[in-house]
Amino acid sequence: MQKICVRQALAGQTGFHTSSDLAPLGHLLPQGEKGLSRRALLASSLALAACGQTEAAPTLAATPLKSIAPFPIGTAAMAGQFDDPAWVDLALTHVSQLTPEWEMKMEYILDRPGRYRWDAPDRIADFCTAHELRLHGHALIWYSQGADQFAGLDRPAFITGFDDYIAAVASRYRGRVVGWDVVNEAVAEDGNGLRDCHWSAVLGQDGYIARAFELAKSADPDAILFLNDYNLENNPTKGATFLRLVERLLKAGVPVGGLGTQSHLDIEIPAGQTTAFIREAAAFGLPIHVSELDASLRSDGRIDTRSRQTRLNQQTARVAELAEAFVALPAAQRYGFTVWGLRDTDSWLRRDARDDGKDSPLLFDASGRPNPMFGAVSAALS
């Protein structure tokens, strides 16, 4: 099966339409096929995936990502996944850093100001210590959480609760967390300005952000403190607003130490758009974290008559572009490259009512076999 599929690929049977849908996957070619062009190498890898991953898996999985990356490779984790031997084996094979997907967020930790729940985040921290993995803290302040816990508090109590929460969480994991997403998703959905939320209503739009960073710096002075957001590559308006916010905060002396781009990639974005954003962000000289990578094949709200293979080609090209742009950064700015889950079935995109069981937004399928997206990342790292 594998040899037949490679021949089909080299004969041009993979459905590529433009050069922007090509990504370098050369090291994935079977050993007998040498000296081929980058275009042919990519075509062979995607054809193997299209023909069936069962036989392609041993080739794609041969090299653990963490062994070829000159920077940390991360994934999101939930404490319950540590009870799944297949997940643990896959994670320890490929990644060197974990980000708690949900259990280090306020919604989990804080029952009400002053009352905390530490069981799951402690378990994640302990797992990282036991397996010598880096731990990235996510997230101290998020517009989407905290409204219920802080509801009804007067201004002094609100501010005290805000300050105490950041101090309690950041100090508890001081020395164990390498970096924190201090403020998550501060920019408005459409990119026109910042979000209005319960934090900004009391402390101001820039005010709550600056205060959170200052408190985190005091509680965990050695951690790298990140401003984290999404759709920065997908929406140039939002990316520009994010970068203006960073510039404003730095000029005000706010201790922003790193920039997190979630990279929930839209496979429809034009080629080159992701690279342009990464280069602009890099101009600040701060560490950059690709913090929540996935790339859905779904076309929510759009009529889509394209084949699955065509969408996989687009996905692979966009992910390859992101990985290559990250690899091109100066070494000191490559904080980590994190995917938001390992297997497709681990993804948040597969947990809602829209899921038809067919989306493939991550590096591995439900059985832990490499998806074409794995090849895109692996090739860029190589």
CSV table of C-alpha atoms in Angstrom, one decimal:
chain,number,residue,atom,x,y,z
A,1,MET,CA,0.0,0.0,0.0
A,2,GLN,CA,2.7,2.5,1.0
A,3,LYS,CA,4.7,2.1,-2.2
A,4,ILE,CA,1.6,2.4,-4.4
A,5,CYS,CA,0.6,5.6,-2.6
A,6,VAL,CA,4.0,7.1,-3.1
A,7,ARG,CA,3.9,6.4,-6.8
A,8,GLN,CA,0.5,8.1,-7.0
A,9,ALA,CA,1.8,11.1,-5.2
A,10,LEU,CA,4.8,11.4,-7.5
A,11,ALA,CA,2.5,11.1,-10.5
A,12,GLY,CA,0.7,14.2,-9.3
A,13,GLN,CA,-2.4,12.5,-7.8
A,14,THR,CA,-2.6,14.5,-4.6
A,15,GLY,CA,-4.8,17.4,-5.6
A,16,PHE,CA,-2.5,20.4,-5.0
A,17,HIS,CA,-3.6,23.5,-6.8
A,18,THR,CA,-1.1,26.2,-6.0
A,19,SER,CA,2.4,26.5,-4.6
A,20,SER,CA,1.1,28.0,-1.5
A,21,ASP,CA,-0.5,24.7,-0.6
A,22,LEU,CA,2.9,23.0,-0.4
A,23,ALA,CA,5.0,22.4,2.7
A,24,PRO,CA,8.4,20.8,3.2
A,25,LEU,CA,8.0,17.3,4.4
A,26,GLY,CA,11.1,15.8,2.9
A,27,HIS,CA,12.4,13.7,5.8
A,28,LEU,CA,9.2,11.7,5.8
A,29,LEU,CA,9.8,10.0,2.5
A,30,PRO,CA,10.6,6.3,2.7
A,31,GLN,CA,14.3,5.5,2.6
A,32,GLY,CA,14.3,4.2,-1.0
A,33,GLU,CA,13.2,7.5,-2.6
A,34,LYS,CA,16.1,9.9,-2.7
A,35,GLY,CA,16.9,13.1,-4.5
A,36,LEU,CA,13.4,14.3,-5.1
A,37,SER,CA,12.1,17.8,-5.1
A,38,ARG,CA,10.5,19.4,-2.1
A,39,ARG,CA,7.2,19.4,-4.0
A,40,ALA,CA,7.4,15.7,-4.6
A,41,LEU,CA,8.4,15.0,-1.0
A,42,LEU,CA,5.4,16.8,0.3
A,43,ALA,CA,3.1,15.2,-2.1
A,44,SER,CA,4.3,11.7,-1.1
A,45,SER,CA,3.6,12.4,2.6
A,46,LEU,CA,0.1,13.7,2.0
A,47,ALA,CA,-0.7,10.8,-0.3
A,48,LEU,CA,0.4,8.3,2.3
A,49,ALA,CA,-2.1,10.0,4.7
A,50,ALA,CA,-4.8,9.9,2.1
A,51,CYS,CA,-4.2,6.3,1.3
A,52,GLY,CA,-4.4,5.2,4.9
A,53,GLN,CA,-2.5,6.1,8.1
A,54,THR,CA,-2.2,2.6,9.4
A,55,GLU,CA,0.8,1.8,7.1
A,56,ALA,CA,2.1,5.3,7.1
A,57,ALA,CA,2.2,5.7,10.8
A,58,PRO,CA,5.6,3.9,11.4
A,59,THR,CA,7.3,6.3,9.0
A,60,LEU,CA,5.8,9.5,10.3
A,61,ALA,CA,6.2,8.6,14.0
A,62,ALA,CA,9.9,7.6,13.7
A,63,THR,CA,11.3,10.8,15.1
A,64,PRO,CA,9.8,12.3,18.3
A,65,LEU,CA,9.2,16.0,17.9
A,66,LYS,CA,11.0,17.0,21.0
A,67,SER,CA,14.2,15.3,19.8
A,68,ILE,CA,14.4,17.5,16.6
A,69,ALA,CA,13.2,20.8,18.0
A,70,PRO,CA,15.8,23.3,19.4
A,71,PHE,CA,13.0,24.7,21.6
A,72,PRO,CA,10.3,23.2,23.8
A,73,ILE,CA,7.4,21.4,22.2
A,74,GLY,CA,4.2,21.6,24.3
A,75,THR,CA,0.7,20.3,24.5
A,76,ALA,CA,-2.4,21.1,26.6
A,77,ALA,CA,-3.1,18.7,29.4
A,78,MET,CA,-6.0,17.8,31.7
A,79,ALA,CA,-5.2,15.9,34.9
A,80,GLY,CA,-7.5,13.0,34.0
A,81,GLN,CA,-5.4,12.3,30.9
A,82,PHE,CA,-2.6,11.1,33.2
A,83,ASP,CA,-4.8,8.0,33.8
A,84,ASP,CA,-4.7,7.1,30.1
A,85,PRO,CA,-1.4,5.2,29.3
A,86,ALA,CA,-1.7,5.8,25.6
A,87,TRP,CA,-1.9,9.6,26.1
A,88,VAL,CA,1.0,9.5,28.6
A,89,ASP,CA,3.1,7.5,26.2
A,90,LEU,CA,2.4,9.8,23.3
A,91,ALA,CA,3.0,13.0,25.4
A,92,LEU,CA,6.3,11.8,26.9
A,93,THR,CA,7.5,10.7,23.4
A,94,HIS,CA,6.9,14.0,21.7
A,95,VAL,CA,6.6,16.9,24.1
A,96,SER,CA,8.8,18.6,26.7
A,97,GLN,CA,6.2,21.2,28.1
A,98,LEU,CA,2.7,21.1,29.3
A,99,THR,CA,0.0,23.8,29.6
A,100,PRO,CA,-3.0,23.1,31.8
A,101,GLU,CA,-5.9,23.3,29.4
A,102,TRP,CA,-8.5,24.3,32.0
A,103,GLU,CA,-7.6,23.3,35.5
A,104,MET,CA,-5.3,26.2,36.2
A,105,LYS,CA,-7.9,28.8,35.2
A,106,MET,CA,-10.0,30.8,37.6
A,107,GLU,CA,-13.1,28.9,36.8
A,108,TYR,CA,-11.5,25.8,38.3
A,109,ILE,CA,-9.4,27.2,41.1
A,110,LEU,CA,-11.6,29.9,42.6
A,111,ASP,CA,-14.9,29.1,44.3
A,112,ARG,CA,-15.1,32.6,45.7
A,113,PRO,CA,-12.5,35.2,46.7
A,114,GLY,CA,-10.2,33.5,49.3
A,115,ARG,CA,-11.4,30.0,48.7
A,116,TYR,CA,-9.3,27.9,46.3
A,117,ARG,CA,-9.2,24.4,44.8
A,118,TRP,CA,-5.7,23.1,44.1
A,119,ASP,CA,-6.1,19.3,43.5
A,120,ALA,CA,-5.9,19.2,39.7
A,121,PRO,CA,-3.4,22.0,39.1
A,122,ASP,CA,-1.2,20.4,41.7
A,123,ARG,CA,-1.4,17.1,40.0
A,124,ILE,CA,-0.4,18.6,36.7
A,125,ALA,CA,2.5,20.4,38.3
A,126,ASP,CA,3.6,17.1,40.0
A,127,PHE,CA,3.4,15.2,36.7
A,128,CYS,CA,5.7,17.8,35.1
A,129,THR,CA,8.1,17.5,38.0
A,130,ALA,CA,8.1,13.7,37.9
A,131,HIS,CA,8.7,13.6,34.2
A,132,GLU,CA,11.0,16.6,33.9
A,133,LEU,CA,8.6,18.6,31.7
A,134,ARG,CA,8.4,22.4,31.7
A,135,LEU,CA,5.1,23.8,33.0
A,136,HIS,CA,3.5,26.8,31.4
A,137,GLY,CA,0.9,28.5,33.6
A,138,HIS,CA,-2.5,29.3,32.0
A,139,ALA,CA,-4.2,31.6,32.7
A,140,LEU,CA,-4.3,34.1,35.6
A,141,ILE,CA,-6.8,36.6,34.3
A,142,TRP,CA,-9.3,36.0,31.5
A,143,TYR,CA,-12.3,38.1,30.5
A,144,SER,CA,-14.4,35.0,30.2
A,145,GLN,CA,-14.0,33.9,33.9
A,146,GLY,CA,-14.5,35.5,37.3
A,147,ALA,CA,-17.7,37.4,36.8
A,148,ASP,CA,-19.7,35.0,39.0
A,149,GLN,CA,-17.1,34.8,41.7
A,150,PHE,CA,-16.7,38.6,41.9
A,151,ALA,CA,-20.4,39.4,41.5
A,152,GLY,CA,-21.8,41.8,44.1
A,153,LEU,CA,-18.5,42.9,45.5
A,154,ASP,CA,-17.9,46.6,46.1
A,155,ARG,CA,-14.9,48.2,44.6
A,156,PRO,CA,-12.4,47.7,47.5
A,157,ALA,CA,-13.4,44.0,47.9
A,158,PHE,CA,-13.2,43.5,44.2
A,159,ILE,CA,-9.7,44.9,44.0
A,160,THR,CA,-8.6,42.9,47.0
A,161,GLY,CA,-10.0,39.7,45.5
A,162,PHE,CA,-8.3,40.4,42.2
A,163,ASP,CA,-4.9,41.1,43.9
A,164,ASP,CA,-5.1,38.1,46.3
A,165,TYR,CA,-6.1,35.7,43.5
A,166,ILE,CA,-3.1,36.5,41.4
A,167,ALA,CA,-0.7,36.5,44.3
A,168,ALA,CA,-2.1,33.1,45.6
A,169,VAL,CA,-1.9,31.3,42.3
A,170,ALA,CA,1.4,32.7,41.0
A,171,SER,CA,3.2,32.3,44.3
A,172,ARG,CA,1.9,28.7,44.8
A,173,TYR,CA,3.7,27.6,41.6
A,174,ARG,CA,6.7,29.9,41.8
A,175,GLY,CA,9.8,28.1,40.7
A,176,ARG,CA,7.7,25.3,39.0
A,177,VAL,CA,6.1,27.4,36.3
A,178,VAL,CA,8.5,28.7,33.6
A,179,GLY,CA,6.0,31.3,32.2
A,180,TRP,CA,2.5,32.5,32.8
A,181,ASP,CA,-0.3,33.6,30.5
A,182,VAL,CA,-1.0,36.6,32.8
A,183,VAL,CA,-3.8,38.1,30.7
A,184,ASN,CA,-5.7,36.1,28.2
A,185,GLU,CA,-7.7,37.5,25.2
A,186,ALA,CA,-7.8,41.2,26.1
A,187,VAL,CA,-8.4,42.3,22.5
A,188,ALA,CA,-12.0,42.6,21.2
A,189,GLU,CA,-13.3,39.8,19.0
A,190,ASP,CA,-13.3,42.0,15.8
A,191,GLY,CA,-9.9,43.5,16.7
A,192,ASN,CA,-11.3,47.0,17.1
A,193,GLY,CA,-10.0,48.0,20.5
A,194,LEU,CA,-10.0,46.1,23.8
A,195,ARG,CA,-12.7,44.0,25.4
A,196,ASP,CA,-15.2,45.4,27.9
A,197,CYS,CA,-15.5,43.0,30.8
A,198,HIS,CA,-15.9,42.8,34.6
A,199,TRP,CA,-12.2,43.4,35.1
A,200,SER,CA,-12.1,46.5,32.9
A,201,ALA,CA,-15.3,47.9,34.3
A,202,VAL,CA,-13.6,48.3,37.7
A,203,LEU,CA,-9.9,48.7,36.8
A,204,GLY,CA,-10.0,50.1,33.3
A,205,GLN,CA,-9.1,48.4,30.0
A,206,ASP,CA,-5.4,49.0,30.2
A,207,GLY,CA,-5.5,49.2,34.0
A,208,TYR,CA,-6.5,45.6,34.8
A,209,ILE,CA,-3.9,44.3,32.4
A,210,ALA,CA,-1.1,46.4,33.9
A,211,ARG,CA,-2.1,45.6,37.4
A,212,ALA,CA,-2.2,41.8,36.7
A,213,PHE,CA,1.3,41.9,35.2
A,214,GLU,CA,2.7,43.9,38.2
A,215,LEU,CA,1.1,41.5,40.7
A,216,ALA,CA,2.4,38.4,38.8
A,217,LYS,CA,5.9,39.9,38.7
A,218,SER,CA,5.8,40.4,42.4
A,219,ALA,CA,4.5,36.9,43.1
A,220,ASP,CA,6.8,35.0,40.6
A,221,PRO,CA,9.7,37.3,39.6
A,222,ASP,CA,11.6,34.7,37.6
A,223,ALA,CA,8.7,33.6,35.4
A,224,ILE,CA,8.3,34.9,31.8
A,225,LEU,CA,5.0,36.8,31.8
A,226,PHE,CA,2.9,36.6,28.6
A,227,LEU,CA,0.1,38.5,27.0
A,228,ASN,CA,-1.8,35.8,25.1
A,229,ASP,CA,-4.5,36.2,22.5
A,230,TYR,CA,-6.1,34.4,19.5
A,231,ASN,CA,-6.9,35.2,15.8
A,232,LEU,CA,-3.8,37.3,15.6
A,233,GLU,CA,-2.7,35.6,12.4
A,234,ASN,CA,-6.2,35.1,11.1
A,235,ASN,CA,-7.3,38.7,11.5
A,236,PRO,CA,-4.7,41.4,10.7
A,237,THR,CA,-6.8,44.1,12.4
A,238,LYS,CA,-6.7,42.1,15.6
A,239,GLY,CA,-3.0,41.4,15.3
A,240,ALA,CA,-2.3,45.1,14.8
A,241,THR,CA,-4.4,46.1,17.9
A,242,PHE,CA,-2.6,43.4,20.0
A,243,LEU,CA,0.8,44.8,19.0
A,244,ARG,CA,-0.3,48.4,19.7
A,245,LEU,CA,-1.4,47.2,23.1
A,246,VAL,CA,2.0,45.6,23.7
A,247,GLU,CA,3.8,48.7,22.7
A,248,ARG,CA,1.6,50.8,25.0
A,249,LEU,CA,2.2,48.5,28.0
A,250,LEU,CA,6.0,48.4,27.5
A,251,LYS,CA,6.2,52.2,27.2
A,252,ALA,CA,4.3,52.4,30.5
A,253,GLY,CA,6.8,50.1,32.1
A,254,VAL,CA,4.5,47.2,32.5
A,255,PRO,CA,6.5,44.0,32.9
A,256,VAL,CA,5.3,42.1,29.8
A,257,GLY,CA,7.9,39.5,29.2
A,258,GLY,CA,6.5,37.5,26.3
A,259,LEU,CA,3.9,37.3,23.6
A,260,GLY,CA,1.5,34.4,23.1
A,261,THR,CA,-0.2,33.8,19.9
A,262,GLN,CA,-2.8,31.0,20.3
A,263,SER,CA,-2.7,30.1,16.6
A,264,HIS,CA,-6.1,28.5,16.2
A,265,LEU,CA,-5.5,28.7,12.5
A,266,ASP,CA,-8.1,29.4,9.9
A,267,ILE,CA,-6.9,27.3,6.9
A,268,GLU,CA,-8.5,29.8,4.6
A,269,ILE,CA,-6.1,32.7,5.4
A,270,PRO,CA,-3.8,33.8,2.6
A,271,ALA,CA,-0.3,32.4,2.4
A,272,GLY,CA,2.2,34.8,4.0
A,273,GLN,CA,-0.2,36.3,6.5
A,274,THR,CA,1.0,34.2,9.4
A,275,THR,CA,4.7,34.9,8.6
A,276,ALA,CA,4.0,38.6,8.5
A,277,PHE,CA,2.4,38.7,11.9
A,278,ILE,CA,5.2,36.6,13.5
A,279,ARG,CA,7.8,38.9,12.1
A,280,GLU,CA,6.0,42.0,13.4
A,281,ALA,CA,5.6,40.5,16.8
A,282,ALA,CA,9.3,39.5,16.9
A,283,ALA,CA,10.3,43.2,16.4
A,284,PHE,CA,9.7,43.7,20.2
A,285,GLY,CA,12.6,41.3,20.9
A,286,LEU,CA,10.4,39.4,23.4
A,287,PRO,CA,10.0,35.6,23.6
A,288,ILE,CA,7.1,34.3,21.5
A,289,HIS,CA,4.9,31.3,22.4
A,290,VAL,CA,2.8,29.5,19.8
A,291,SER,CA,0.5,28.7,22.6
A,292,GLU,CA,-2.6,26.8,21.4
A,293,LEU,CA,-2.1,25.5,17.9
A,294,ASP,CA,-4.8,23.7,16.1
A,295,ALA,CA,-6.3,24.0,12.6
A,296,SER,CA,-9.9,22.8,12.0
A,297,LEU,CA,-11.0,21.4,8.7
A,298,ARG,CA,-14.6,22.5,9.3
A,299,SER,CA,-16.3,25.2,7.4
A,300,ASP,CA,-18.8,26.4,9.9
A,301,GLY,CA,-21.3,28.7,8.4
A,302,ARG,CA,-19.9,28.3,4.9
A,303,ILE,CA,-21.0,26.0,2.0
A,304,ASP,CA,-17.9,24.0,1.2
A,305,THR,CA,-17.8,21.7,-1.7
A,306,ARG,CA,-14.0,21.0,-1.6
A,307,SER,CA,-12.7,17.5,-1.0
A,308,ARG,CA,-11.2,16.6,2.3
A,309,GLN,CA,-7.9,16.2,0.7
A,310,THR,CA,-7.9,19.7,-0.6
A,311,ARG,CA,-8.7,21.0,2.9
A,312,LEU,CA,-5.9,18.8,4.3
A,313,ASN,CA,-3.5,20.4,1.8
A,314,GLN,CA,-4.5,23.9,2.9
A,315,GLN,CA,-4.3,22.9,6.6
A,316,THR,CA,-0.8,21.5,6.1
A,317,ALA,CA,0.4,24.5,4.2
A,318,ARG,CA,-0.8,27.0,6.8
A,319,VAL,CA,0.6,24.9,9.7
A,320,ALA,CA,3.9,24.5,7.9
A,321,GLU,CA,4.1,28.3,7.4
A,322,LEU,CA,3.5,28.9,11.1
A,323,ALA,CA,6.2,26.4,12.1
A,324,GLU,CA,8.7,27.7,9.6
A,325,ALA,CA,8.1,31.3,10.8
A,326,PHE,CA,8.6,30.2,14.4
A,327,VAL,CA,11.8,28.3,13.6
A,328,ALA,CA,13.1,31.4,11.8
A,329,LEU,CA,13.0,33.4,15.0
A,330,PRO,CA,16.2,34.1,17.0
A,331,ALA,CA,16.8,31.3,19.4
A,332,ALA,CA,16.2,33.5,22.4
A,333,GLN,CA,12.7,34.4,21.2
A,334,ARG,CA,11.5,30.8,20.7
A,335,TYR,CA,9.9,30.1,24.0
A,336,GLY,CA,7.8,27.1,22.9
A,337,PHE,CA,5.6,25.6,20.2
A,338,THR,CA,2.4,24.2,21.8
A,339,VAL,CA,-0.4,22.3,20.2
A,340,TRP,CA,-3.8,22.5,21.9
A,341,GLY,CA,-4.1,18.7,22.5
A,342,LEU,CA,-2.4,15.7,21.0
A,343,ARG,CA,-5.1,13.5,19.4
A,344,ASP,CA,-8.0,14.8,17.4
A,345,THR,CA,-10.4,13.4,20.1
A,346,ASP,CA,-8.6,15.4,22.8
A,347,SER,CA,-9.5,18.7,21.0
A,348,TRP,CA,-12.0,21.2,22.3
A,349,LEU,CA,-13.2,21.4,18.8
A,350,ARG,CA,-14.5,17.8,19.1
A,351,ARG,CA,-16.5,18.5,22.3
A,352,ASP,CA,-19.4,20.6,21.0
A,353,ALA,CA,-22.7,19.9,19.3
A,354,ARG,CA,-21.2,20.9,15.9
A,355,ASP,CA,-18.8,18.0,15.9
A,356,ASP,CA,-19.5,15.3,13.3
A,357,GLY,CA,-16.6,13.1,14.4
A,358,LYS,CA,-14.6,14.0,11.2
A,359,ASP,CA,-12.6,17.0,12.1
A,360,SER,CA,-8.9,16.5,12.3
A,361,PRO,CA,-7.3,19.6,13.9
A,362,LEU,CA,-4.3,18.1,15.7
A,363,LEU,CA,-1.1,16.2,15.1
A,364,PHE,CA,-2.4,12.7,15.8
A,365,ASP,CA,-5.6,10.8,15.1
A,366,ALA,CA,-7.8,9.1,17.8
A,367,SER,CA,-5.4,6.1,17.9
A,368,GLY,CA,-2.3,8.2,18.2
A,369,ARG,CA,-1.2,7.8,14.6
A,370,PRO,CA,0.3,10.9,12.9
A,371,ASN,CA,-1.9,13.1,10.8
A,372,PRO,CA,-0.6,15.1,7.8
A,373,MET,CA,-0.3,18.1,10.2
A,374,PHE,CA,2.3,16.1,12.1
A,375,GLY,CA,4.4,15.9,8.9
A,376,ALA,CA,4.2,19.7,8.4
A,377,VAL,CA,5.4,20.4,11.9
A,378,SER,CA,8.1,17.7,11.8
A,379,ALA,CA,9.5,18.9,8.4
A,380,ALA,CA,9.7,22.5,9.6
A,381,LEU,CA,11.6,21.5,12.7
A,382,SER,CA,14.0,19.4,10.7
